[in-house]
């Protein structure tokens, strides 16, 4: 019979619980907090991480709608809605709210924004509900209680290097090992599908949704490495064109493998409630691809992270109280080939961050 204290106060409760139960006692827990832009407490939410010591186990994003963005463009007010009963309880100026989001993002990198209408346009199982949130890094839109098994293909392992050879470049399409990439994609899809059944889920609702939609997310790392091998500048039209070609290939091959698995193992249980049923496309997994940051796994593999450019040609990594200079292996190789490599140079590049 009292008054609810609002979402931000409950986020603090979840944050404290996460702090107490760390993953393996070492790794920080991660929560994703997304609030619709038309929620009455949206301004408190947008500014809830102004103090960077608050909500340290949360990433936050504002869920924006097409209607809100149109109001931003027009500079008009929009409705604030009680999520319990759908009643309008006030208004706010869309452009002012958006400017506060931008200002906060400039100050400390949060909140992000997530386009809810666009997200649900590609919802593979709309009959099961609307997508309102994502996993903590934002790469996988998920329904309530859903989980998604992620893995990544290291693109830097599928180039036939064209450094040297009199300075001439080979044909880019021929310099990519498409057959090897196809093999890795198909193995990755098969592996991740197995992982769904190998997992132990903490709640029966999660178990039901994870096995019901069998979502997997095969992504990539080593994109910057691939471009280096092919002598393609990261910020070029040629890089964009190759990115389109590579991701189309991964999408096509991953769906083809999911279809092959469906022949042997059956479609995912909620297939009849999916967009694939309308198309007559029998697949084992409701999703097959995603683009994740690959922080830890790219370090383990010695690959560039996700789809990002190189952080630095050389840098100093601080681990367990020790400092280690790490040079990009491709940069190191070129430096040795062209005979300008030295430990002193690597340390200088590490301190400056560039050549």
Tab-separated table of C-alpha atoms in Angstrom, residues 31-319:
chain	number	residue	atom	x	y	z
A	31	UNK	CA	24.400	-6.332	-14.800
A	32	UNK	CA	22.696	-4.451	-17.607
A	33	UNK	CA	20.207	-1.780	-16.569
A	34	UNK	CA	17.959	-0.497	-19.361
A	35	UNK	CA	15.062	1.866	-18.702
A	36	UNK	CA	12.588	3.104	-21.305
A	37	UNK	CA	12.936	6.798	-22.060
A	38	UNK	CA	9.219	7.329	-21.270
A	39	UNK	CA	9.560	6.008	-17.683
A	40	UNK	CA	8.703	8.676	-15.064
A	41	UNK	CA	12.093	8.153	-13.310
A	42	UNK	CA	14.146	8.475	-16.480
A	43	UNK	CA	16.106	11.590	-15.402
A	44	UNK	CA	17.208	9.975	-12.126
A	45	UNK	CA	18.251	6.895	-14.114
A	46	UNK	CA	20.263	8.861	-16.710
A	47	UNK	CA	22.336	10.531	-13.992
A	48	UNK	CA	22.591	7.576	-11.575
A	49	UNK	CA	26.260	6.924	-12.455
A	50	UNK	CA	27.464	10.532	-12.206
A	51	UNK	CA	29.378	9.320	-9.152
A	52	UNK	CA	31.626	6.651	-10.693
A	53	UNK	CA	31.800	4.829	-7.349
A	54	UNK	CA	28.060	4.106	-7.545
A	55	UNK	CA	26.570	1.090	-9.345
A	56	UNK	CA	30.006	-0.250	-10.317
A	57	UNK	CA	28.544	-3.649	-11.280
A	58	UNK	CA	26.076	-2.118	-13.736
A	59	UNK	CA	26.196	-0.957	-17.324
A	60	UNK	CA	23.258	1.336	-18.089
A	61	UNK	CA	21.451	2.300	-21.285
A	62	UNK	CA	18.362	4.320	-22.115
A	63	UNK	CA	15.774	2.483	-24.216
A	64	UNK	CA	14.709	5.010	-26.857
A	65	UNK	CA	11.820	4.747	-29.297
A	66	UNK	CA	11.307	6.084	-32.817
A	67	UNK	CA	8.580	8.362	-31.423
A	68	UNK	CA	11.025	9.849	-28.895
A	69	UNK	CA	13.707	10.457	-31.557
A	70	UNK	CA	11.134	12.242	-33.736
A	71	UNK	CA	10.305	14.474	-30.746
A	72	UNK	CA	14.047	15.149	-30.252
A	73	UNK	CA	14.297	16.259	-33.868
A	74	UNK	CA	11.220	18.469	-33.555
A	75	UNK	CA	12.191	19.794	-30.101
A	76	UNK	CA	8.749	18.906	-28.699
A	77	UNK	CA	7.540	17.314	-25.467
A	78	UNK	CA	6.760	13.612	-25.107
A	79	UNK	CA	4.668	11.607	-22.630
A	80	UNK	CA	5.980	9.969	-19.457
A	81	UNK	CA	4.046	6.754	-18.857
A	82	UNK	CA	3.374	4.668	-15.749
A	83	UNK	CA	4.628	1.191	-16.828
A	84	UNK	CA	2.141	-0.543	-14.489
A	85	UNK	CA	-1.074	0.753	-16.072
A	86	UNK	CA	0.002	2.652	-19.217
A	87	UNK	CA	-1.370	5.976	-17.898
A	88	UNK	CA	0.332	9.214	-18.935
A	89	UNK	CA	1.492	10.968	-15.743
A	90	UNK	CA	3.543	13.830	-17.158
A	91	UNK	CA	5.641	15.156	-20.035
A	92	UNK	CA	9.269	16.084	-20.683
A	93	UNK	CA	11.067	17.942	-23.449
A	94	UNK	CA	12.655	15.282	-25.658
A	95	UNK	CA	15.601	17.399	-26.793
A	96	UNK	CA	16.514	18.406	-23.237
A	97	UNK	CA	16.383	14.771	-22.073
A	98	UNK	CA	18.525	13.703	-25.032
A	99	UNK	CA	21.073	16.448	-24.286
A	100	UNK	CA	21.368	15.198	-20.693
A	101	UNK	CA	22.048	11.677	-22.043
A	102	UNK	CA	24.735	13.062	-24.371
A	103	UNK	CA	26.303	15.138	-21.589
A	104	UNK	CA	26.462	12.157	-19.204
A	105	UNK	CA	27.919	9.921	-21.925
A	106	UNK	CA	30.585	12.557	-22.572
A	107	UNK	CA	31.420	12.803	-18.861
A	108	UNK	CA	31.842	9.119	-18.075
A	109	UNK	CA	30.800	6.956	-21.019
A	110	UNK	CA	27.309	6.181	-19.740
A	111	UNK	CA	24.428	5.819	-20.361
A	112	UNK	CA	24.410	4.202	-23.745
A	113	UNK	CA	21.261	4.180	-25.842
A	114	UNK	CA	19.379	1.245	-27.305
A	115	UNK	CA	16.803	1.570	-30.098
A	116	UNK	CA	13.894	-0.598	-28.929
A	117	UNK	CA	11.785	-0.415	-32.106
A	118	UNK	CA	14.742	-1.282	-34.326
A	119	UNK	CA	15.695	-4.099	-31.949
A	120	UNK	CA	12.297	-5.767	-32.193
A	121	UNK	CA	12.197	-5.432	-35.965
A	122	UNK	CA	14.703	-8.311	-35.998
A	123	UNK	CA	13.213	-10.248	-33.056
A	124	UNK	CA	13.278	-13.867	-34.324
A	125	UNK	CA	10.524	-14.983	-31.899
A	126	UNK	CA	8.050	-12.061	-31.599
A	127	UNK	CA	5.260	-14.368	-30.353
A	128	UNK	CA	7.302	-15.047	-27.205
A	129	UNK	CA	7.452	-11.366	-26.267
A	130	UNK	CA	9.177	-8.033	-26.860
A	131	UNK	CA	12.912	-7.622	-26.414
A	132	UNK	CA	13.537	-4.987	-23.734
A	133	UNK	CA	17.180	-5.571	-22.840
A	134	UNK	CA	20.498	-7.117	-23.798
A	135	UNK	CA	23.297	-9.009	-22.088
A	136	UNK	CA	25.714	-6.833	-20.017
A	137	UNK	CA	27.996	-5.873	-22.931
A	138	UNK	CA	25.068	-4.978	-25.160
A	139	UNK	CA	25.829	-7.267	-28.094
A	140	UNK	CA	22.973	-9.769	-27.687
A	141	UNK	CA	19.328	-8.627	-27.470
A	142	UNK	CA	17.498	-11.134	-25.251
A	143	UNK	CA	13.994	-11.917	-24.036
A	144	UNK	CA	13.315	-12.273	-20.273
A	145	UNK	CA	15.219	-15.260	-18.797
A	146	UNK	CA	17.119	-15.874	-22.051
A	147	UNK	CA	20.801	-16.768	-22.231
A	148	UNK	CA	23.142	-16.864	-25.206
A	149	UNK	CA	26.341	-18.865	-25.673
A	150	UNK	CA	29.034	-16.755	-27.336
A	151	UNK	CA	32.186	-17.670	-29.241
A	152	UNK	CA	34.459	-15.960	-31.763
A	153	UNK	CA	36.362	-16.808	-34.920
A	154	UNK	CA	39.871	-15.325	-35.108
A	155	UNK	CA	39.893	-13.672	-38.558
A	156	UNK	CA	43.632	-13.018	-38.342
A	157	UNK	CA	44.198	-16.759	-38.789
A	158	UNK	CA	42.495	-16.831	-42.188
A	159	UNK	CA	44.641	-14.488	-44.272
A	160	UNK	CA	47.422	-15.375	-46.644
A	161	UNK	CA	49.722	-12.499	-45.771
A	162	UNK	CA	50.554	-10.159	-48.644
A	163	UNK	CA	53.313	-8.169	-46.954
A	164	UNK	CA	56.385	-7.893	-49.148
A	165	UNK	CA	56.321	-9.464	-52.641
A	166	UNK	CA	57.962	-6.377	-54.101
A	167	UNK	CA	55.434	-4.135	-52.388
A	168	UNK	CA	52.623	-5.336	-54.654
A	169	UNK	CA	49.288	-6.404	-53.232
A	170	UNK	CA	47.620	-9.657	-54.130
A	171	UNK	CA	43.913	-9.862	-54.927
A	172	UNK	CA	42.186	-9.331	-51.560
A	173	UNK	CA	39.479	-11.958	-52.177
A	174	UNK	CA	42.174	-14.539	-52.954
A	175	UNK	CA	44.186	-13.545	-49.890
A	176	UNK	CA	41.376	-14.657	-47.542
A	177	UNK	CA	41.205	-18.366	-46.754
A	178	UNK	CA	37.444	-18.722	-47.293
A	179	UNK	CA	37.495	-22.549	-47.091
A	180	UNK	CA	39.322	-22.486	-43.758
A	181	UNK	CA	37.001	-19.768	-42.466
A	182	UNK	CA	33.956	-21.824	-43.472
A	183	UNK	CA	35.307	-24.842	-41.608
A	184	UNK	CA	35.898	-22.765	-38.451
A	185	UNK	CA	32.416	-21.174	-38.620
A	186	UNK	CA	30.700	-24.546	-38.935
A	187	UNK	CA	32.771	-26.049	-36.120
A	188	UNK	CA	31.952	-22.995	-33.968
A	189	UNK	CA	28.195	-23.319	-34.526
A	190	UNK	CA	28.290	-27.046	-33.724
A	191	UNK	CA	30.370	-26.383	-30.589
A	192	UNK	CA	28.097	-23.608	-29.299
A	193	UNK	CA	24.980	-25.704	-29.914
A	194	UNK	CA	26.544	-28.481	-27.794
A	195	UNK	CA	27.307	-25.896	-25.120
A	196	UNK	CA	23.602	-25.105	-24.639
A	197	UNK	CA	23.038	-28.692	-23.442
A	198	UNK	CA	26.282	-28.871	-21.436
A	199	UNK	CA	25.444	-25.736	-19.419
A	200	UNK	CA	23.921	-25.826	-15.955
A	201	UNK	CA	21.442	-22.958	-15.653
A	202	UNK	CA	20.739	-21.273	-12.278
A	203	UNK	CA	16.939	-21.085	-12.691
A	204	UNK	CA	14.369	-23.388	-14.358
A	205	UNK	CA	12.995	-20.371	-16.297
A	206	UNK	CA	16.456	-19.732	-17.789
A	207	UNK	CA	16.881	-23.417	-18.600
A	208	UNK	CA	13.529	-23.438	-20.407
A	209	UNK	CA	14.237	-20.304	-22.488
A	210	UNK	CA	17.869	-21.181	-23.295
A	211	UNK	CA	16.920	-24.634	-24.550
A	212	UNK	CA	13.676	-23.361	-26.088
A	213	UNK	CA	15.290	-20.852	-28.481
A	214	UNK	CA	18.841	-22.266	-28.496
A	215	UNK	CA	20.348	-18.848	-29.277
A	216	UNK	CA	24.054	-18.835	-30.051
A	217	UNK	CA	26.293	-15.913	-30.965
A	218	UNK	CA	29.288	-16.687	-33.147
A	219	UNK	CA	31.297	-13.485	-33.481
A	220	UNK	CA	34.742	-12.374	-34.603
A	221	UNK	CA	38.034	-11.087	-33.307
A	222	UNK	CA	41.225	-10.255	-35.176
A	223	UNK	CA	39.464	-7.954	-37.677
A	224	UNK	CA	42.222	-5.326	-37.384
A	225	UNK	CA	44.795	-8.114	-37.809
A	226	UNK	CA	43.122	-9.257	-41.038
A	227	UNK	CA	43.204	-5.705	-42.407
A	228	UNK	CA	46.899	-5.361	-41.503
A	229	UNK	CA	47.709	-8.577	-43.362
A	230	UNK	CA	45.792	-7.366	-46.415
A	231	UNK	CA	47.319	-3.852	-46.302
A	232	UNK	CA	43.880	-2.256	-46.003
A	233	UNK	CA	43.514	0.897	-43.853
A	234	UNK	CA	40.969	0.391	-41.051
A	235	UNK	CA	39.119	3.656	-41.837
A	236	UNK	CA	38.647	3.061	-45.582
A	237	UNK	CA	35.795	2.209	-47.946
A	238	UNK	CA	37.710	-0.937	-48.874
A	239	UNK	CA	37.646	-2.057	-45.222
A	240	UNK	CA	33.892	-1.439	-45.038
A	241	UNK	CA	33.318	-3.435	-48.225
A	242	UNK	CA	35.414	-6.330	-46.930
A	243	UNK	CA	33.591	-6.206	-43.564
A	244	UNK	CA	30.280	-6.571	-45.412
A	245	UNK	CA	31.612	-9.509	-47.424
A	246	UNK	CA	33.144	-11.275	-44.383
A	247	UNK	CA	30.074	-10.868	-42.164
A	248	UNK	CA	27.682	-11.935	-44.931
A	249	UNK	CA	29.840	-15.043	-45.344
A	250	UNK	CA	29.799	-15.790	-41.593
A	251	UNK	CA	26.022	-15.248	-41.408
A	252	UNK	CA	25.358	-17.472	-44.428
A	253	UNK	CA	27.676	-20.290	-43.314
A	254	UNK	CA	26.441	-20.223	-39.705
A	255	UNK	CA	22.773	-20.472	-40.769
A	256	UNK	CA	23.685	-23.271	-43.208
A	257	UNK	CA	25.360	-25.228	-40.385
A	258	UNK	CA	22.377	-24.561	-38.078
A	259	UNK	CA	20.137	-25.999	-40.828
A	260	UNK	CA	22.345	-29.088	-41.069
A	261	UNK	CA	22.135	-29.553	-37.291
A	262	UNK	CA	18.335	-29.216	-37.486
A	263	UNK	CA	18.206	-32.162	-39.893
A	264	UNK	CA	20.031	-34.363	-37.395
A	265	UNK	CA	18.893	-32.943	-34.048
A	266	UNK	CA	15.633	-31.149	-34.817
A	267	UNK	CA	14.663	-27.477	-34.873
A	268	UNK	CA	14.657	-25.408	-31.674
A	269	UNK	CA	11.507	-26.118	-29.579
A	270	UNK	CA	9.954	-22.661	-30.108
A	271	UNK	CA	10.578	-22.792	-33.883
A	272	UNK	CA	6.864	-22.717	-34.716
A	273	UNK	CA	6.573	-19.373	-32.885
A	274	UNK	CA	9.475	-17.899	-34.866
A	275	UNK	CA	9.900	-15.969	-38.114
A	276	UNK	CA	11.686	-19.028	-39.534
A	277	UNK	CA	8.454	-21.057	-39.507
A	278	UNK	CA	6.851	-18.461	-41.822
A	279	UNK	CA	9.818	-18.790	-44.181
A	280	UNK	CA	9.905	-22.594	-43.952
A	281	UNK	CA	13.563	-22.379	-42.879
A	282	UNK	CA	14.317	-25.224	-40.470
A	283	UNK	CA	17.173	-24.164	-38.182
A	284	UNK	CA	18.529	-25.429	-34.872
A	285	UNK	CA	19.157	-21.961	-33.390
A	286	UNK	CA	17.014	-18.795	-33.198
A	287	UNK	CA	20.187	-16.702	-33.674
A	288	UNK	CA	23.661	-17.707	-34.847
A	289	UNK	CA	25.826	-14.564	-34.883
A	290	UNK	CA	26.762	-11.595	-32.700
A	291	UNK	CA	29.528	-8.988	-32.417
A	292	UNK	CA	31.088	-9.140	-28.941
A	293	UNK	CA	34.070	-7.171	-27.535
A	294	UNK	CA	36.161	-10.377	-26.943
A	295	UNK	CA	38.253	-8.727	-24.211
A	296	UNK	CA	39.779	-11.707	-22.420
A	297	UNK	CA	39.681	-14.271	-25.229
A	298	UNK	CA	41.440	-11.968	-27.704
A	299	UNK	CA	44.246	-11.499	-25.131
A	300	UNK	CA	44.535	-15.284	-24.764
A	301	UNK	CA	44.642	-15.693	-28.566
A	302	UNK	CA	47.017	-12.780	-29.168
A	303	UNK	CA	44.424	-11.249	-31.494
A	304	UNK	CA	43.081	-7.727	-31.933
A	305	UNK	CA	39.872	-7.206	-29.958
A	306	UNK	CA	36.514	-7.776	-31.638
A	307	UNK	CA	36.009	-5.442	-34.602
A	308	UNK	CA	38.051	-2.627	-33.043
A	309	UNK	CA	41.221	-1.010	-34.437
A	310	UNK	CA	44.473	-1.750	-32.625
A	311	UNK	CA	44.559	-0.276	-29.132
A	312	UNK	CA	48.243	0.521	-29.676
A	313	UNK	CA	51.193	-0.851	-31.690
A	314	UNK	CA	52.875	-1.555	-28.353
A	315	UNK	CA	51.738	-1.013	-24.783
A	316	UNK	CA	52.589	-1.862	-21.188
A	317	UNK	CA	50.342	-4.432	-19.531
A	318	UNK	CA	50.150	-4.448	-15.727
A	319	UNK	CA	49.405	-7.917	-14.314
